[in-house]
Amino acid sequence: AAYLTFDGPTGETCLAQRERSNTPLQALTLLNDEMYLEAAKALAESTLSDLRSNPVESKTVASTLFRRVLTREPDESELADLLSFYEAQRQRFESGELDPSKIGAKNGTTPETAAWIMVARAVLNLDEAVTKG
């Protein structure tokens, strides 16, 4: 289903260049499809794992995660938005509004890791990530 949602041709045709679109259905797929949630988990957890060797600031995690998806550094306003979103999500997990174990891959998922998974979902859903190319 995701193949057709993202402008993939049917198996009976061959296209030299696919049409590009950006539709609400694509955004819903990116936010709700289990495959994309797993991709966000892997992205967030591998980013955190790669950076855990040293004490790391949230700014570094956000920049690294953003760069892995969009292959460029975030500008100041983008970085501020990511950090604000991270803090809001972390507070939701810490307050019990959301359950980190339902977002993370493991039952022991911390609120911080779950919040970074939510940030990864948001970055993967950016227009620039969806229509890159």
Coordinates of N, CA and C in Angstrom, one line a residue, residues 15-127:
L15 N 8.2 3.3 -15.7 CA 8.3 4.8 -15.8 C 9.8 5.2 -15.7
A16 N 10.2 6.1 -16.6 CA 11.5 6.6 -16.5 C 11.7 7.5 -15.3
Q17 N 10.6 8.2 -15.0 CA 10.6 9.2 -13.9 C 9.3 9.1 -13.2
R18 N 9.3 8.9 -11.9 CA 8.0 8.9 -11.2 C 7.5 10.3 -10.9
E19 N 6.2 10.5 -10.9 CA 5.7 11.8 -10.5 C 5.9 11.9 -9.0
R20 N 6.1 13.2 -8.5 CA 6.2 13.4 -7.1 C 5.0 14.2 -6.6
S21 N 4.5 13.8 -5.5 CA 3.4 14.5 -4.8 C 3.6 14.5 -3.3
N22 N 2.8 15.3 -2.7 CA 2.9 15.4 -1.2 C 1.4 15.5 -0.8
T23 N 0.9 14.4 -0.3 CA -0.5 14.3 0.1 C -0.8 14.0 1.5
P24 N -1.9 14.4 2.1 CA -2.2 14.0 3.5 C -2.1 12.5 3.7
L25 N -2.5 11.7 2.7 CA -2.4 10.2 2.9 C -1.0 9.8 3.1
Q26 N 0.0 10.5 2.5 CA 1.4 10.1 2.7 C 1.8 10.5 4.1
A27 N 1.4 11.6 4.6 CA 1.7 12.0 6.0 C 1.1 11.0 7.0
L28 N -0.2 10.6 6.8 CA -0.8 9.7 7.7 C -0.1 8.3 7.6
T29 N 0.4 7.9 6.5 CA 1.1 6.7 6.4 C 2.4 6.8 7.1
L30 N 3.1 7.9 7.0 CA 4.4 8.1 7.7 C 4.2 8.1 9.2
L31 N 3.1 8.6 9.7 CA 2.9 8.8 11.1 C 2.3 7.5 11.7
N32 N 1.6 6.7 10.9 CA 0.8 5.6 11.5 C 1.2 4.2 11.1
D33 N 1.9 4.1 10.0 CA 2.3 2.7 9.5 C 3.4 2.2 10.5
E34 N 3.2 0.9 10.8 CA 4.1 0.3 11.8 C 5.6 0.2 11.2
M35 N 5.7 0.1 9.9 CA 7.0 0.0 9.3 C 7.8 1.4 9.5
Y36 N 7.1 2.5 9.4 CA 7.7 3.8 9.6 C 8.0 4.0 11.1
L37 N 7.2 3.5 12.0 CA 7.4 3.6 13.4 C 8.7 2.8 13.8
E38 N 8.8 1.6 13.2 CA 10.1 0.8 13.4 C 11.3 1.6 12.8
A39 N 11.1 2.2 11.7 CA 12.3 3.0 11.1 C 12.6 4.1 12.1
A40 N 11.7 4.8 12.6 CA 11.9 5.9 13.6 C 12.6 5.4 14.8
K41 N 12.2 4.2 15.3 CA 12.8 3.6 16.5 C 14.3 3.3 16.2
A42 N 14.5 2.7 15.1 CA 15.9 2.3 14.7 C 16.8 3.6 14.5
L43 N 16.2 4.6 13.9 CA 17.0 5.8 13.7 C 17.3 6.5 15.0
A44 N 16.3 6.6 15.9 CA 16.6 7.2 17.2 C 17.5 6.4 18.1
E45 N 17.3 5.1 18.1 CA 18.1 4.3 19.0 C 19.6 4.2 18.4
S46 N 19.8 4.1 17.1 CA 21.1 4.0 16.6 C 21.8 5.4 16.8
T47 N 21.1 6.5 16.7 CA 21.7 7.8 16.9 C 22.2 7.9 18.3
L48 N 21.3 7.5 19.3 CA 21.7 7.6 20.7 C 22.8 6.6 21.0
S49 N 22.8 5.5 20.4 CA 23.8 4.5 20.7 C 25.2 5.0 20.2
D50 N 25.2 5.6 19.0 CA 26.4 6.1 18.4 C 27.0 7.3 19.2
L51 N 26.1 8.0 19.9 CA 26.6 9.2 20.7 C 26.8 8.9 22.2
R52 N 26.4 7.7 22.6 CA 26.5 7.4 24.1 C 27.9 7.3 24.6
S53 N 28.9 7.2 23.8 CA 30.2 7.0 24.3 C 30.7 8.2 25.1
N54 N 30.2 9.4 24.9 CA 30.5 10.6 25.6 C 29.2 11.2 26.2
P55 N 29.3 12.0 27.2 CA 28.1 12.7 27.6 C 27.7 13.6 26.5
V56 N 26.4 13.5 26.2 CA 26.0 14.2 24.9 C 24.8 15.1 25.3
E57 N 24.8 16.3 24.6 CA 23.8 17.3 24.8 C 22.6 17.0 23.8
S58 N 21.4 17.4 24.2 CA 20.3 17.2 23.3 C 20.5 17.9 22.0
K59 N 21.2 19.0 22.0 CA 21.4 19.7 20.7 C 22.2 18.8 19.7
T60 N 23.2 18.1 20.3 CA 24.0 17.2 19.4 C 23.2 16.0 18.9
V61 N 22.3 15.5 19.7 CA 21.5 14.4 19.3 C 20.5 14.9 18.2
A62 N 19.9 16.0 18.4 CA 19.0 16.6 17.4 C 19.7 16.8 16.1
S63 N 20.8 17.4 16.1 CA 21.6 17.7 14.9 C 22.0 16.5 14.2
T64 N 22.4 15.5 14.9 CA 22.9 14.2 14.3 C 21.7 13.5 13.6
L65 N 20.6 13.4 14.3 CA 19.4 12.8 13.8 C 18.9 13.5 12.5
F66 N 18.9 14.8 12.6 CA 18.4 15.6 11.4 C 19.4 15.4 10.2
R67 N 20.7 15.4 10.5 CA 21.7 15.2 9.4 C 21.6 13.8 8.8
R68 N 21.3 12.8 9.6 CA 21.2 11.5 9.1 C 20.0 11.3 8.1
V69 N 19.0 12.1 8.3 CA 17.8 12.0 7.4 C 17.9 12.9 6.2
L70 N 18.3 14.2 6.5 CA 18.3 15.2 5.4 C 19.7 15.5 4.8
T71 N 20.7 14.9 5.3 CA 22.1 15.1 4.8 C 22.5 16.5 4.8
R72 N 22.0 17.3 5.8 CA 22.5 18.7 6.0 C 22.3 19.0 7.4
E73 N 23.0 20.1 7.9 CA 22.8 20.5 9.3 C 21.5 21.3 9.4
P74 N 20.8 21.2 10.5 CA 19.7 22.1 10.7 C 20.1 23.5 11.0
D75 N 19.2 24.4 10.5 CA 19.5 25.8 10.8 C 19.0 26.1 12.3
E76 N 19.3 27.3 12.8 CA 19.0 27.6 14.2 C 17.5 27.4 14.5
S77 N 16.6 27.8 13.6 CA 15.2 27.7 13.9 C 14.7 26.3 13.9
E78 N 15.3 25.5 12.9 CA 14.9 24.1 12.9 C 15.4 23.3 14.1
L79 N 16.6 23.6 14.5 CA 17.2 23.0 15.7 C 16.3 23.4 17.0
A80 N 16.0 24.7 17.1 CA 15.1 25.1 18.2 C 13.8 24.4 18.2
D81 N 13.2 24.2 17.0 CA 11.9 23.5 16.9 C 12.1 22.0 17.3
L82 N 13.2 21.4 16.9 CA 13.4 20.0 17.3 C 13.6 19.8 18.8
L83 N 14.3 20.7 19.4 CA 14.6 20.7 20.8 C 13.3 21.0 21.6
S84 N 12.5 21.9 21.1 CA 11.2 22.2 21.8 C 10.3 21.0 21.7
F85 N 10.2 20.4 20.6 CA 9.4 19.2 20.4 C 9.9 18.1 21.3
Y86 N 11.2 17.9 21.3 CA 11.8 16.8 22.2 C 11.4 17.1 23.7
E87 N 11.5 18.3 24.1 CA 11.2 18.6 25.5 C 9.7 18.4 25.8
A88 N 8.9 18.8 24.9 CA 7.4 18.6 25.1 C 7.1 17.1 25.2
Q89 N 7.7 16.3 24.3 CA 7.4 14.9 24.3 C 8.0 14.2 25.5
R90 N 9.2 14.6 25.9 CA 9.8 14.0 27.1 C 8.9 14.3 28.4
Q91 N 8.4 15.5 28.4 CA 7.5 15.8 29.6 C 6.2 15.0 29.5
R92 N 5.7 14.8 28.3 CA 4.5 13.9 28.2 C 4.8 12.5 28.7
F93 N 5.9 12.0 28.4 CA 6.3 10.6 28.8 C 6.5 10.6 30.3
E94 N 7.3 11.6 30.8 CA 7.6 11.6 32.3 C 6.3 11.8 33.1
S95 N 5.4 12.6 32.6 CA 4.1 12.8 33.4 C 3.2 11.7 33.4
G96 N 3.4 10.7 32.5 CA 2.5 9.5 32.4 C 1.4 9.7 31.4
E97 N 1.4 10.8 30.7 CA 0.4 11.1 29.6 C 0.6 10.0 28.5
L98 N 1.8 9.7 28.2 CA 2.1 8.7 27.2 C 3.0 7.6 27.9
D99 N 2.9 6.4 27.4 CA 3.7 5.2 28.0 C 4.9 5.0 27.1
P100 N 6.1 5.2 27.6 CA 7.3 5.0 26.8 C 7.4 3.6 26.2
S101 N 6.9 2.6 26.9 CA 7.0 1.2 26.5 C 6.2 0.9 25.3
K102 N 5.2 1.7 25.0 CA 4.3 1.5 23.8 C 5.0 2.2 22.6
I103 N 5.9 3.1 22.8 CA 6.6 3.7 21.7 C 7.9 3.0 21.4
G104 N 8.7 2.7 22.5 CA 10.0 2.1 22.3 C 9.9 0.6 22.0
A105 N 11.1 0.1 21.6 CA 11.2 -1.3 21.2 C 11.3 -2.2 22.4
K106 N 11.6 -1.6 23.6 CA 11.8 -2.4 24.8 C 10.9 -1.9 25.9
N107 N 10.5 -2.8 26.8 CA 9.7 -2.4 28.0 C 10.4 -1.4 28.9
G108 N 11.7 -1.4 28.9 CA 12.5 -0.5 29.7 C 12.8 0.8 29.0
T109 N 12.1 1.2 28.0 CA 12.4 2.4 27.2 C 12.2 3.6 28.1
T110 N 13.3 4.4 28.2 CA 13.2 5.6 29.0 C 12.4 6.7 28.4
P111 N 11.9 7.6 29.1 CA 11.1 8.8 28.5 C 12.0 9.5 27.5
E112 N 13.3 9.6 27.8 CA 14.2 10.3 26.9 C 14.3 9.6 25.5
T113 N 14.5 8.3 25.6 CA 14.6 7.5 24.3 C 13.2 7.6 23.6
A114 N 12.1 7.5 24.3 CA 10.8 7.5 23.6 C 10.6 8.9 23.0
A115 N 11.1 9.9 23.7 CA 10.9 11.3 23.1 C 11.8 11.4 21.8
W116 N 13.0 10.9 21.8 CA 13.8 10.9 20.6 C 13.2 10.1 19.5
I117 N 12.5 9.0 19.8 CA 11.7 8.3 18.8 C 10.7 9.2 18.1
M118 N 10.0 9.9 19.0 CA 8.9 10.9 18.5 C 9.6 11.9 17.6
V119 N 10.7 12.4 18.0 CA 11.4 13.4 17.1 C 11.8 12.8 15.8
A120 N 12.3 11.5 15.8 CA 12.7 10.9 14.6 C 11.5 10.7 13.7
R121 N 10.3 10.4 14.3 CA 9.1 10.3 13.5 C 8.8 11.6 12.8
A122 N 9.0 12.7 13.5 CA 8.7 14.0 13.0 C 9.6 14.3 11.8
V123 N 10.9 14.1 12.0 CA 11.9 14.4 11.0 C 11.7 13.5 9.7
L124 N 11.3 12.2 9.9 CA 11.0 11.4 8.8 C 9.8 11.9 8.0
N125 N 8.9 12.6 8.7 CA 7.7 13.1 8.1 C 7.8 14.5 7.5
L126 N 9.0 15.1 7.6 CA 9.2 16.4 7.0 C 9.1 16.3 5.5
D127 N 8.5 17.4 4.9 CA 8.4 17.4 3.4 C 9.7 17.2 2.7

